[in-house]
Coordinates of C-alpha atoms in Angstrom, one line a residue:
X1 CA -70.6 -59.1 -79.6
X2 CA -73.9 -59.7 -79.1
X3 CA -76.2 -59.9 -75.9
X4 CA -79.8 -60.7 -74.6
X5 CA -81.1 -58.9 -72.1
X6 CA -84.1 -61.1 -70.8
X7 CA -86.8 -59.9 -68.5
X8 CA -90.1 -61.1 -66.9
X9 CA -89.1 -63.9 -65.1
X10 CA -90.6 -64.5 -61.5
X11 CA -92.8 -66.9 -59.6
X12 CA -96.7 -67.1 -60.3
X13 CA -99.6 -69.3 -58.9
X14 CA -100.1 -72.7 -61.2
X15 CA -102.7 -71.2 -63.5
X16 CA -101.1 -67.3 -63.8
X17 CA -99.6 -66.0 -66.3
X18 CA -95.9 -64.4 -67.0
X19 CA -94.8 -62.8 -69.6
X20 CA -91.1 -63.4 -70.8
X21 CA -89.1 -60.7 -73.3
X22 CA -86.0 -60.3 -74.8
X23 CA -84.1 -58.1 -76.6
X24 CA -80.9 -59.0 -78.6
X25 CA -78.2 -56.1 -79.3
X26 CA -75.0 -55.6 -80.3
X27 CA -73.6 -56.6 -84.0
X28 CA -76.4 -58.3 -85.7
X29 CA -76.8 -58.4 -89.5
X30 CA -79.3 -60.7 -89.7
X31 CA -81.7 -63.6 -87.1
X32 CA -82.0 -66.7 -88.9
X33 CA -84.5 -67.2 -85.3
X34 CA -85.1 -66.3 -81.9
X35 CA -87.2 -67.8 -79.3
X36 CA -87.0 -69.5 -75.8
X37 CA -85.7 -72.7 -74.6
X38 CA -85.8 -74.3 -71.4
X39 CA -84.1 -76.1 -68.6
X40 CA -84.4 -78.1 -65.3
X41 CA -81.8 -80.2 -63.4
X42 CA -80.9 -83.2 -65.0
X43 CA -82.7 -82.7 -68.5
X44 CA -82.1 -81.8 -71.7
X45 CA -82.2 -77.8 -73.3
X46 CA -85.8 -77.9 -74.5
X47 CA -87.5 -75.9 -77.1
X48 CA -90.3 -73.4 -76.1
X49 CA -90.7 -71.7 -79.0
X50 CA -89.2 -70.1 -81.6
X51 CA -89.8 -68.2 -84.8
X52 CA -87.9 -67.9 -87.9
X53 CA -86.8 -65.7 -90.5
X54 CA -90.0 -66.3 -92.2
X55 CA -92.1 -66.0 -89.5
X56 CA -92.7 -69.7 -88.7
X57 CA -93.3 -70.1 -85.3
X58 CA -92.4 -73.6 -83.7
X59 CA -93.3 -74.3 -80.3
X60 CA -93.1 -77.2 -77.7
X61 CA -96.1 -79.5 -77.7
X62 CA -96.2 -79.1 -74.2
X63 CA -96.7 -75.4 -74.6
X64 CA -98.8 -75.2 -77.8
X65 CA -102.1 -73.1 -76.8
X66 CA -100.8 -72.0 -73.6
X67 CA -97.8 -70.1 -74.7
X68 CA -97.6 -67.3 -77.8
X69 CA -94.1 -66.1 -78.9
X70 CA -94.5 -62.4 -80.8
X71 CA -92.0 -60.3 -82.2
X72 CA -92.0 -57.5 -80.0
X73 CA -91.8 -53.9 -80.5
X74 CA -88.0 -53.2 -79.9
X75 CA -86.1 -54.2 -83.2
X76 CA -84.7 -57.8 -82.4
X77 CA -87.0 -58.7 -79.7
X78 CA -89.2 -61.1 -78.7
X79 CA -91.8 -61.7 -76.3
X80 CA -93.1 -64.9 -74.6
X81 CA -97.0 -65.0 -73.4
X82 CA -97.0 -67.7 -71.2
X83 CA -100.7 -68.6 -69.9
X84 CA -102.6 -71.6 -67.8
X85 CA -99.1 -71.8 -66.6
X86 CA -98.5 -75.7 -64.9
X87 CA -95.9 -76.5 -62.1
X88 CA -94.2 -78.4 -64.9
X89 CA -93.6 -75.2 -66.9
X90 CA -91.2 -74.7 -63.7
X91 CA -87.6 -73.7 -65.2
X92 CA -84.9 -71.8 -66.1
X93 CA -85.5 -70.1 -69.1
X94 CA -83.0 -69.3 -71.7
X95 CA -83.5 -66.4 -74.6
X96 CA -82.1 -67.8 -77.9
X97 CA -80.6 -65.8 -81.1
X98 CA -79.7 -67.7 -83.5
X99 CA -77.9 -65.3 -86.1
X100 CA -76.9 -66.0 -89.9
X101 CA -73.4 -66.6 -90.8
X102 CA -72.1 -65.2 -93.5
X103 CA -68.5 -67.2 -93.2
X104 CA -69.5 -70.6 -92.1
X105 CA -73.2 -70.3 -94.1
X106 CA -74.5 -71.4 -90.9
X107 CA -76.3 -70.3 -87.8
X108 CA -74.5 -69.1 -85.0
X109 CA -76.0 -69.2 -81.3
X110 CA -76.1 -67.1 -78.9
X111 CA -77.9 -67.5 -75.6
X112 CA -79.0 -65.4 -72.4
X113 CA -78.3 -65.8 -69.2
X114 CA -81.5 -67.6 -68.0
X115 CA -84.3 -66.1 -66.1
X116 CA -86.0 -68.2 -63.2
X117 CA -90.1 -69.5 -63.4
X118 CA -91.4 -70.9 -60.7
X119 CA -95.5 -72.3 -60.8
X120 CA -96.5 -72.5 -57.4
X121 CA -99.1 -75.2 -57.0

């Protein structure tokens, strides 16, 4: 099994700043990536960001200079920076681990829970 145990979610003024992390443990060989998604009602799972095995780091246009996504300091974490935050970052946010597959020679996902941010205008 593996889990995410995501912290840092809350509600902030539009313009604040949170700070998302998360940790993944459990049995974990290798992370082909990690990063954060995003949700609201009746839209699609969005990318936040999300860096690879390499250390590419993809984000959301709509986050790109706003956000950073950093490996944190636990081993198989990751921490979200989010900045000039906008009542449109609003959302549920998801941690994402996506971990290599030895069998299937293909990623295998695993998500968090979801953490609440709300941008009050």
């Amino acid at each position: 099994q593996v889990q995410l145990k995501e912290s840092g979610g809350g509600s902030v003024e539009a313009g604040g700043s949170l700070r998302l992390s998360c940790a993944a443990s459990g049995s974990i060989f290798k992370i082909n990536a990690m990063g954060w998604y995003r949700q609201t009602p009746g839209n699609p799972r969005e990318l936040v960001a999300s860096i690879d095995s390499k250390d590419i780091i993809n984000y959301s246009p709509a986050v790109k200079g706003r956000f950073t996504l950093s490996r944190g300091n636990a081993k198989n974490s990751v921490s979200l920076q989010m900045n000039s935050l906008k009542p449109e970052d609003a959302a549920v946010y998801l941690c994402h681990v996506e971990l290599f597959n030895s069998d299937t020679y293909d990623g295998f996902d695993y998500w968090g829970q979801g953490t609440q941010v709300t941008v009050i205008s």
